[in-house]
XYZ file of C-alpha atoms in Angstrom:
607
model
C 8.343 -31.022 62.027
C 10.370 -29.279 64.629
C 10.713 -25.567 64.249
C 13.723 -23.630 65.658
C 13.798 -20.361 67.584
C 17.106 -18.622 67.804
C 17.293 -16.798 71.122
C 20.111 -14.370 72.298
C 21.942 -15.430 75.402
C 21.481 -12.113 77.150
C 17.698 -12.230 76.587
C 17.356 -15.927 77.478
C 18.555 -15.418 80.967
C 16.651 -12.236 81.793
C 13.860 -13.015 84.351
C 10.686 -11.007 84.389
C 8.288 -11.673 87.319
C 5.441 -9.617 85.621
C 5.403 -11.754 82.452
C 6.966 -10.875 78.992
C 6.657 -11.275 75.340
C 9.502 -12.231 73.105
C 9.527 -10.247 69.950
C 10.977 -12.157 67.070
C 11.640 -11.648 63.412
C 11.450 -14.077 60.477
C 12.396 -13.343 56.964
C 11.752 -15.409 53.835
C 13.452 -18.787 54.144
C 14.580 -18.397 57.798
C 13.597 -19.416 61.211
C 12.400 -17.019 63.966
C 14.982 -15.106 65.633
C 14.122 -13.337 68.995
C 15.018 -9.629 69.018
C 13.909 -8.400 72.400
C 11.695 -9.084 75.392
C 9.124 -6.475 76.468
C 6.898 -6.317 79.555
C 3.573 -8.026 78.866
C 1.484 -5.178 80.359
C 3.100 -2.696 78.006
C 2.958 -4.574 74.875
C -0.353 -3.480 73.397
C 1.035 -2.558 69.879
C 0.164 -4.650 66.895
C 3.293 -5.930 65.101
C 3.498 -5.986 61.380
C 5.433 -8.361 59.181
C 8.318 -9.474 59.561
C 7.910 -8.996 63.326
C 5.881 -11.457 65.440
C 5.420 -12.677 68.992
C 7.760 -15.543 69.274
C 6.827 -16.654 72.782
C 5.010 -15.533 75.902
C 5.779 -15.662 79.501
C 3.090 -15.674 82.222
C 3.440 -13.527 85.357
C 5.480 -15.478 87.886
C 6.289 -18.205 85.316
C 9.668 -19.419 84.619
C 9.017 -21.015 81.133
C 8.278 -19.630 77.843
C 5.207 -20.748 75.944
C 5.238 -21.125 72.199
C 2.261 -21.147 69.687
C 3.669 -24.353 68.195
C 4.145 -27.690 69.939
C 7.561 -28.801 68.665
C 9.927 -25.916 69.196
C 13.620 -26.184 69.750
C 15.317 -23.061 71.367
C 18.805 -22.435 69.937
C 20.745 -19.925 72.119
C 23.577 -17.823 70.695
C 25.724 -14.886 71.685
C 24.704 -12.035 69.534
C 27.644 -11.202 67.206
C 28.773 -7.583 66.964
C 29.567 -6.670 63.445
C 31.292 -3.526 64.485
C 33.793 -5.753 66.222
C 33.965 -8.164 63.257
C 32.154 -10.980 65.088
C 29.914 -13.159 62.898
C 28.884 -16.719 62.269
C 29.744 -18.661 59.254
C 28.858 -22.182 58.044
C 32.189 -22.557 56.286
C 35.697 -21.571 57.386
C 36.484 -18.073 56.606
C 39.136 -17.749 53.633
C 42.290 -15.767 54.075
C 43.078 -15.935 50.481
C 41.258 -14.604 47.406
C 38.505 -17.032 46.196
C 40.005 -17.176 42.643
C 43.352 -18.158 43.987
C 42.034 -21.193 45.997
C 39.714 -22.655 43.352
C 41.766 -25.357 41.702
C 38.841 -27.484 40.375
C 38.639 -25.545 37.164
C 41.912 -27.208 36.062
C 40.365 -30.691 36.259
C 37.896 -30.165 33.433
C 34.620 -32.002 34.015
C 35.458 -32.302 37.800
C 34.098 -28.747 38.217
C 30.837 -29.434 36.595
C 30.398 -32.564 38.884
C 31.429 -30.427 41.839
C 28.822 -27.756 41.005
C 25.959 -30.207 40.336
C 23.073 -29.345 42.711
C 22.485 -32.991 43.574
C 25.562 -33.257 45.565
C 24.936 -30.202 47.691
C 23.337 -30.224 51.140
C 19.955 -28.540 51.586
C 21.115 -26.076 54.218
C 19.419 -22.947 52.650
C 17.230 -22.479 55.703
C 20.069 -22.753 58.291
C 22.112 -20.331 56.001
C 19.401 -17.864 55.969
C 18.962 -18.048 59.650
C 22.679 -17.618 60.240
C 22.646 -14.490 57.971
C 19.660 -13.150 60.175
C 21.679 -13.820 63.347
C 24.642 -12.043 62.033
C 22.371 -8.999 61.506
C 20.917 -9.115 64.949
C 21.845 -5.633 66.115
C 20.837 -4.207 62.801
C 17.397 -5.712 62.987
C 17.132 -4.628 66.704
C 17.895 -0.999 65.756
C 15.381 -1.078 62.987
C 12.767 -2.493 65.323
C 13.443 0.199 67.964
C 13.132 2.833 65.330
C 9.801 1.532 64.141
C 8.382 0.703 67.566
C 9.984 3.189 70.059
C 7.220 2.523 72.538
C 8.509 -1.017 72.885
C 12.076 -0.001 73.505
C 13.302 -1.228 76.840
C 16.953 0.051 76.687
C 17.953 3.630 77.026
C 19.539 5.039 73.803
C 23.013 6.449 74.358
C 23.617 9.748 72.839
C 27.056 10.185 71.284
C 27.946 13.750 70.532
C 31.070 12.842 68.597
C 29.019 11.376 65.804
C 27.163 14.668 65.251
C 30.597 16.541 65.297
C 32.116 14.039 62.769
C 29.060 14.385 60.525
C 29.437 18.216 60.564
C 33.112 17.959 59.830
C 32.465 15.796 56.827
C 30.506 18.509 55.198
C 33.069 21.241 55.802
C 35.238 22.717 53.039
C 38.353 21.831 54.697
C 37.469 18.167 54.730
C 36.700 18.277 51.095
C 40.094 19.779 50.378
C 41.883 17.085 52.368
C 39.982 14.419 50.584
C 40.694 15.867 47.214
C 44.407 16.224 47.944
C 44.678 12.720 49.075
C 42.727 11.317 46.242
C 45.012 12.635 43.708
C 48.186 11.724 45.606
C 46.881 8.230 45.886
C 46.019 8.012 42.224
C 49.454 9.409 41.247
C 51.177 6.740 43.370
C 49.070 3.979 41.923
C 49.760 5.196 38.364
C 53.556 5.070 39.117
C 53.240 1.597 40.777
C 51.130 0.303 37.905
C 53.729 1.352 35.318
C 56.709 -0.073 37.240
C 54.783 -3.348 37.560
C 53.994 -3.393 33.848
C 57.687 -2.837 32.957
C 58.768 -5.687 35.329
C 56.253 -8.015 33.731
C 56.976 -7.038 30.166
C 56.319 -10.191 28.212
C 59.522 -9.858 26.130
C 61.851 -9.493 29.271
C 59.865 -10.466 32.452
C 62.367 -9.292 35.063
C 59.968 -10.373 37.828
C 60.318 -14.019 36.795
C 64.164 -13.883 36.915
C 65.085 -11.546 39.776
C 63.919 -11.897 43.344
C 64.377 -8.202 43.914
C 62.350 -7.283 40.754
C 59.707 -9.777 42.062
C 59.700 -7.943 45.462
C 59.429 -4.579 43.776
C 56.608 -5.911 41.629
C 54.798 -7.249 44.789
C 54.897 -3.881 46.510
C 53.694 -2.048 43.437
C 50.739 -4.491 43.101
C 49.861 -4.093 46.833
C 49.986 -0.291 46.443
C 47.568 -0.572 43.500
C 45.270 -2.865 45.408
C 45.060 -0.897 48.497
C 42.369 1.569 47.106
C 40.412 -1.348 45.764
C 40.494 -2.932 49.232
C 39.448 0.249 50.845
C 36.432 0.418 48.545
C 35.444 -3.137 49.122
C 35.669 -2.727 52.874
C 33.299 0.207 52.607
C 30.952 -1.915 50.584
C 31.193 -0.028 47.285
C 28.773 -2.042 44.974
C 30.311 -0.668 41.775
C 33.715 -2.082 42.685
C 32.167 -5.500 43.422
C 30.820 -5.656 39.976
C 34.259 -5.000 38.404
C 35.920 -7.582 40.603
C 35.595 -11.056 39.206
C 34.848 -12.838 42.448
C 31.820 -10.660 43.110
C 30.373 -10.907 39.596
C 28.209 -14.056 40.413
C 26.900 -12.912 43.809
C 23.541 -11.532 44.251
C 23.293 -7.841 45.039
C 22.607 -6.908 48.664
C 19.157 -6.127 49.709
C 18.044 -2.469 49.452
C 19.185 -0.543 52.372
C 21.296 -3.365 53.886
C 24.882 -2.257 54.297
C 26.352 -5.151 56.268
C 24.827 -8.321 54.716
C 27.003 -11.328 53.995
C 29.685 -10.275 56.255
C 31.753 -13.480 55.953
C 32.243 -12.485 52.147
C 33.485 -8.974 52.833
C 35.413 -9.066 56.053
C 38.244 -11.236 54.622
C 39.158 -8.168 52.665
C 39.442 -6.230 55.905
C 41.710 -8.925 57.386
C 43.804 -9.148 54.250
C 44.143 -5.305 54.019
C 45.241 -4.776 57.651
C 47.476 -8.031 57.543
C 49.361 -6.364 54.638
C 49.921 -3.248 56.425
C 50.953 -5.067 59.521
C 53.399 -7.104 57.435
C 54.943 -3.942 55.790
C 55.465 -2.397 59.276
C 56.998 -5.569 60.600
C 59.132 -5.665 57.343
C 60.462 -2.238 58.136
C 60.913 -3.231 61.835
C 62.991 -6.344 61.000
C 64.783 -4.329 58.406
C 65.807 -1.795 61.112
C 66.947 -4.539 63.475
C 68.810 -6.743 60.935
C 70.186 -3.867 58.952
C 71.575 -2.281 62.014
C 73.247 -5.568 63.085
C 74.735 -6.060 59.591
C 75.957 -2.438 59.576
C 77.678 -2.969 63.015
C 79.091 -6.351 62.390
C 80.188 -5.935 58.719
C 83.886 -5.954 59.579
C 83.571 -9.320 61.239
C 81.085 -10.782 58.590
C 83.083 -9.885 55.446
C 85.981 -12.296 56.182
C 83.554 -15.138 57.223
C 81.439 -14.713 54.154
C 84.565 -14.486 51.894
C 86.054 -17.714 53.302
C 82.691 -19.523 53.135
C 81.925 -18.516 49.478
C 85.461 -19.197 48.361
C 85.383 -22.709 49.923
C 81.820 -23.648 48.708
C 81.932 -22.188 45.241
C 85.607 -22.625 44.385
C 87.722 -25.000 46.557
C 85.023 -27.539 47.010
C 84.236 -27.656 43.344
C 87.952 -28.019 42.497
C 88.330 -30.771 44.993
C 85.234 -32.717 43.573
C 86.457 -32.342 40.018
C 89.983 -33.446 40.895
C 88.749 -36.582 42.789
C 86.515 -37.523 39.759
C 89.509 -37.293 37.600
C 91.496 -39.695 39.822
C 89.207 -42.762 39.913
C 87.101 -41.980 42.994
C 86.281 -44.887 45.406
C 88.506 -47.133 43.412
C 86.225 -47.184 40.395
C 88.035 -47.316 37.029
C 86.728 -44.515 34.744
C 87.486 -43.654 31.163
C 90.866 -41.627 31.319
C 90.293 -39.691 28.013
C 86.612 -38.670 28.862
C 87.592 -37.996 32.572
C 90.523 -35.734 31.572
C 88.341 -33.882 29.022
C 85.494 -33.214 31.475
C 87.648 -32.402 34.431
C 89.779 -29.921 32.350
C 86.629 -28.307 31.001
C 85.089 -27.928 34.421
C 88.389 -26.757 35.941
C 88.669 -24.170 33.330
C 85.065 -23.051 33.956
C 85.865 -22.896 37.757
C 88.899 -20.719 37.144
C 87.091 -18.484 34.841
C 84.128 -17.926 37.287
C 86.530 -17.510 40.161
C 88.699 -14.805 38.383
C 85.868 -12.941 36.810
C 82.985 -13.382 39.174
C 83.733 -14.971 42.615
C 86.999 -13.010 43.540
C 85.725 -9.494 42.310
C 82.364 -9.872 44.005
C 83.301 -11.681 47.113
C 86.492 -9.852 48.155
C 86.401 -8.150 51.592
C 86.035 -4.645 49.925
C 83.262 -5.745 47.594
C 81.483 -7.632 50.395
C 81.748 -4.537 52.621
C 80.012 -2.458 49.973
C 77.397 -5.163 49.349
C 76.672 -5.416 53.038
C 76.441 -1.666 53.318
C 73.937 -1.630 50.416
C 71.948 -4.508 52.003
C 71.855 -2.912 55.375
C 70.788 0.508 54.006
C 68.133 -1.204 51.863
C 66.727 -3.125 54.908
C 66.691 -0.061 56.950
C 65.010 2.186 54.375
C 62.467 -0.153 52.631
C 62.392 -3.342 54.599
C 64.162 -6.660 55.260
C 62.473 -8.447 52.380
C 64.280 -6.294 49.851
C 67.636 -7.073 51.559
C 67.048 -10.766 51.413
C 65.917 -10.368 47.861
C 69.362 -8.699 47.053
C 71.098 -11.650 48.747
C 69.139 -14.145 46.729
C 70.082 -12.428 43.506
C 73.635 -12.142 44.624
C 73.819 -16.018 45.393
C 72.217 -16.684 41.974
C 74.868 -14.616 40.325
C 77.894 -16.082 41.944
C 76.641 -19.648 41.622
C 75.958 -19.460 38.072
C 78.874 -21.701 37.100
C 77.253 -24.539 39.127
C 74.149 -24.241 36.868
C 76.410 -24.365 33.932
C 78.102 -27.538 35.165
C 74.860 -29.175 35.791
C 73.475 -28.150 32.405
C 76.420 -29.303 30.481
C 76.564 -32.851 32.210
C 72.745 -33.091 32.230
C 72.683 -32.657 28.522
C 75.469 -35.112 27.961
C 73.871 -37.752 30.194
C 70.481 -37.221 28.620
C 71.847 -37.647 25.081
C 73.692 -40.831 26.039
C 70.733 -42.258 27.942
C 68.383 -41.633 24.978
C 70.908 -43.126 22.510
C 71.311 -46.297 24.621
C 67.531 -46.589 24.925
C 67.111 -46.262 21.106
C 69.890 -48.829 20.517
C 68.224 -51.188 23.064
C 64.893 -50.982 21.138
C 66.950 -51.668 17.899
C 68.293 -54.946 19.341
C 64.808 -55.988 20.307
C 63.391 -55.311 16.860
C 61.403 -52.270 17.918
C 61.439 -48.565 16.927
C 60.117 -45.522 18.693
C 57.230 -43.750 16.776
C 57.518 -40.095 17.548
C 54.467 -39.158 15.728
C 52.134 -41.411 17.686
C 54.249 -41.576 20.849
C 54.533 -45.219 21.040
C 57.079 -48.078 20.225
C 56.207 -50.228 17.216
C 57.822 -53.389 15.881
C 60.315 -52.946 13.111
C 62.719 -55.241 11.152
C 66.315 -54.012 10.744
C 69.038 -55.111 8.473
C 72.179 -56.844 9.546
C 74.317 -53.744 8.779
C 72.070 -51.627 11.025
C 72.308 -54.138 13.862
C 76.215 -54.191 13.556
C 76.419 -50.413 13.486
C 74.132 -50.194 16.463
C 76.385 -52.565 18.390
C 79.458 -50.680 17.418
C 77.864 -47.578 18.974
C 76.184 -49.248 21.954
C 79.373 -50.887 23.390
C 81.406 -47.627 23.661
C 78.374 -45.932 25.254
C 78.014 -48.638 27.872
C 81.745 -48.389 28.876
C 81.451 -44.566 29.062
C 78.265 -44.683 31.254
C 80.187 -44.945 34.632
C 82.249 -41.909 33.829
C 79.348 -39.787 32.721
C 77.288 -40.978 35.643
C 79.884 -40.086 38.209
C 80.054 -36.567 36.935
C 76.397 -36.331 36.559
C 75.615 -37.427 40.078
C 78.297 -35.156 41.618
C 77.158 -31.912 39.994
C 73.466 -32.798 40.313
C 74.039 -32.963 44.226
C 75.805 -29.619 43.996
C 73.050 -28.164 42.098
C 70.445 -29.436 44.482
C 72.239 -27.789 47.421
C 72.277 -24.592 45.561
C 68.624 -24.892 44.822
C 67.846 -25.626 48.500
C 69.728 -22.528 49.541
C 67.738 -20.324 47.107
C 64.445 -22.023 48.323
C 65.381 -21.098 51.918
C 65.968 -17.488 51.156
C 62.729 -17.186 49.053
C 60.872 -18.952 51.875
C 62.167 -16.399 54.337
C 60.961 -13.622 51.938
C 57.467 -15.332 51.631
C 57.243 -15.479 55.490
C 57.980 -11.823 55.751
C 55.526 -10.815 52.998
C 52.624 -13.257 53.809
C 52.827 -14.313 57.353
C 49.157 -14.261 58.726
C 50.088 -12.069 61.684
C 46.928 -9.936 61.840
C 44.769 -13.044 61.542
C 46.749 -14.636 64.360
C 46.201 -11.616 66.584
C 42.481 -11.626 65.880
C 42.457 -15.361 66.608
C 44.232 -14.896 70.030
C 42.204 -11.630 70.932
C 38.747 -12.805 69.966
C 38.190 -16.165 68.163
C 34.645 -14.939 67.013
C 36.330 -12.776 64.486
C 37.773 -15.731 62.610
C 34.930 -18.337 62.306
C 35.746 -21.652 61.175
C 32.192 -23.099 61.101
C 29.484 -23.620 63.622
C 28.605 -26.257 66.155
C 25.419 -27.143 68.085
C 25.639 -28.483 71.678
C 22.977 -29.278 74.070
C 22.268 -26.948 77.018
C 19.891 -26.845 80.120
C 20.025 -30.657 80.282
C 18.851 -31.069 76.837
C 16.014 -28.575 76.753
C 17.726 -26.259 74.361
C 20.783 -26.033 72.090
C 23.766 -23.705 72.063
C 25.078 -22.222 68.848
C 28.753 -21.736 68.905
C 31.377 -20.399 66.690
C 34.296 -22.790 65.835
C 37.391 -20.669 65.668
C 39.525 -20.993 62.538
C 42.180 -23.597 62.986
C 45.872 -22.508 63.044
C 46.538 -25.112 60.354
C 44.162 -23.497 57.896
C 45.896 -20.019 58.349
C 49.111 -21.691 57.162
C 47.505 -23.781 54.447
C 49.382 -22.026 51.650
C 52.706 -22.715 53.363
C 51.701 -26.384 53.829
C 50.808 -26.686 50.202
C 54.021 -24.877 49.095
C 56.204 -27.111 51.430
C 54.446 -30.138 49.963
C 55.079 -28.920 46.359
C 58.795 -28.364 47.226
C 59.095 -31.667 48.883
C 57.406 -33.363 45.902
C 59.641 -31.557 43.426
C 62.949 -31.766 45.145
C 62.905 -34.239 47.970
C 60.951 -37.353 46.736
C 61.079 -40.454 44.749
C 59.803 -38.369 41.904
C 63.050 -36.246 42.161
C 65.122 -39.471 42.097
C 63.285 -40.636 38.932
C 63.792 -37.319 37.307
C 67.570 -37.511 38.033
C 67.967 -41.058 36.779
C 65.864 -40.244 33.760
C 68.118 -37.299 32.805
C 65.348 -34.753 33.057
C 66.517 -31.290 34.159
C 65.878 -30.063 37.704
C 65.220 -26.309 37.702
C 64.053 -23.757 40.208
C 60.272 -22.991 39.534
C 60.154 -19.421 40.737
C 56.533 -18.986 39.872
C 55.615 -21.771 42.152
C 57.715 -20.383 44.966
C 56.118 -16.961 44.567
C 52.535 -18.196 44.462
C 52.379 -17.447 48.276
C 53.228 -13.811 47.696
C 50.401 -13.247 45.344
C 47.786 -15.285 47.011
C 46.076 -12.066 48.525
C 46.250 -10.133 45.232
C 44.095 -10.343 42.173
C 45.529 -11.970 38.956
C 44.888 -8.756 37.058
C 44.897 -5.294 38.802
C 42.106 -2.935 38.413
C 42.802 -0.103 35.737
C 43.783 3.224 37.312
C 41.023 5.244 35.648
C 38.459 2.775 37.315
C 40.127 3.334 40.655
C 39.921 7.043 40.187
C 36.328 6.959 39.256
C 35.315 4.883 42.303
C 37.410 6.921 44.687
C 35.789 10.077 43.295
C 32.486 8.846 44.199
C 33.542 8.516 47.835
C 34.239 12.226 48.093
C 31.567 14.500 49.534
C 28.759 15.153 47.126
C 29.513 18.848 46.234
C 33.071 18.142 45.364
C 32.097 15.082 43.372
C 29.551 17.012 41.431
C 32.134 19.803 40.765
C 34.678 17.194 39.468
C 32.078 15.550 37.284
C 31.261 19.006 35.678
C 34.706 19.834 35.023
């Protein structure tokens, strides 16, 4: 059986004319990894487990000699954990694990997925990769235990001693205590605001885009201390977080094991901060432009809104009342529906559109939007615009709701009468169609009702299709605004910068290639693909296309089923980096208290 020896690249290419010994380490369930090479004449120290002599090079020799016959050398570039470099067998996840696990909704599919028979036996490779990720930690431990075998000069860094001294000063404890209580106070306020916006009797966050944006910022503020504690490897916090409950606890004394599980929190934390800064930057730019150009924008917006939400609707309704495209419609029903809708249009125009879209009102609105963007970010300004559009287009929803109900009732009545003529009856209790015998009087009554419904169908269908198209355009506009908000709030900017600067920080798996004309292998990191960074947006676009731009949408329209804007599905991107349930404030306070210097923590515990 072939055994593998993992060899750092910077040691593999180091020549030594006097001979050398490669010192390796092998933990339980892993292959040997070379830590360092020492001169052969100076290596007289007996090595204890887990260290061993991996290979020997004779004086003047160019080849390494191994104790076993079948040995495959696998070279690798030693990852630096302080620079967030590491190997991972699976692509790193930029979203929370509980937000990407969809197999739990499939019932028995999850049990089949977790069955051990369908897993690859890669435990040895996984342990070896974990060993490689901790290369410099094991190297430092080896140099500490065997200083006589150290070949590199240790660098003295005085700033570490100064920082360690500063951490023990009273001034540092006072600063930490002050910041701790300020953070807890802010988290308490944010937690309370989020609870009010998600009150089950009146969930404003599910209705208003502005309320949803405020709720998002409050949840992010409450999650910042938790992310800080997880980044600093606080074990108690991991126990309270659901996604760490099934993981084995780290080995004693190991502070940087399993980096691929903890570094995504680092990426998500700084990605959120970067996005907040960019939100403010975009807000300053867009808000300044809106403030400067408000005089020219107000007339344009007024004309556009008046045409789209008033003149166009009147024109469509009037054309429907005058037999459009030469199709003869029912005069009485057409006159009734057109008069009803024209009255609603006039009512909405007089009480909503004209007061809210006049140049004076638009000037005030743009002033509020620009100030909001400048002070708290562009996402809040776009949220205000989304809510404003929802308000002024409410009558389109009313039109669609009225005509959809009318069309649905008529379609269901015609289907029931059609079953009646075929000698069938719909069984609502068992959700099926059964055979049934009807009397002649029932058949005649059904015929008398069915014929007028058939003749009224073209009229209802013309109004239904027209207002459904208008409703779809309104939904598309709202989706566009919400998608812009999602891009501002969850664009993987920090991950993209890491991917461009150093692809080793975002591993997407490993690959083995041959080197030295087939004499050894090269272990490389596959950088995370750009498509996986935007996987949430791809899924969201697919869901939007399936719900509003597909054959399924056409079937829903023809079947009379209502088409609504699913806000929770649109907002799933915003909450992909946040837990479902935030940690309680008193738990955050207790965990942050433990991070303070010991004397202060002891004093707080006593009081």
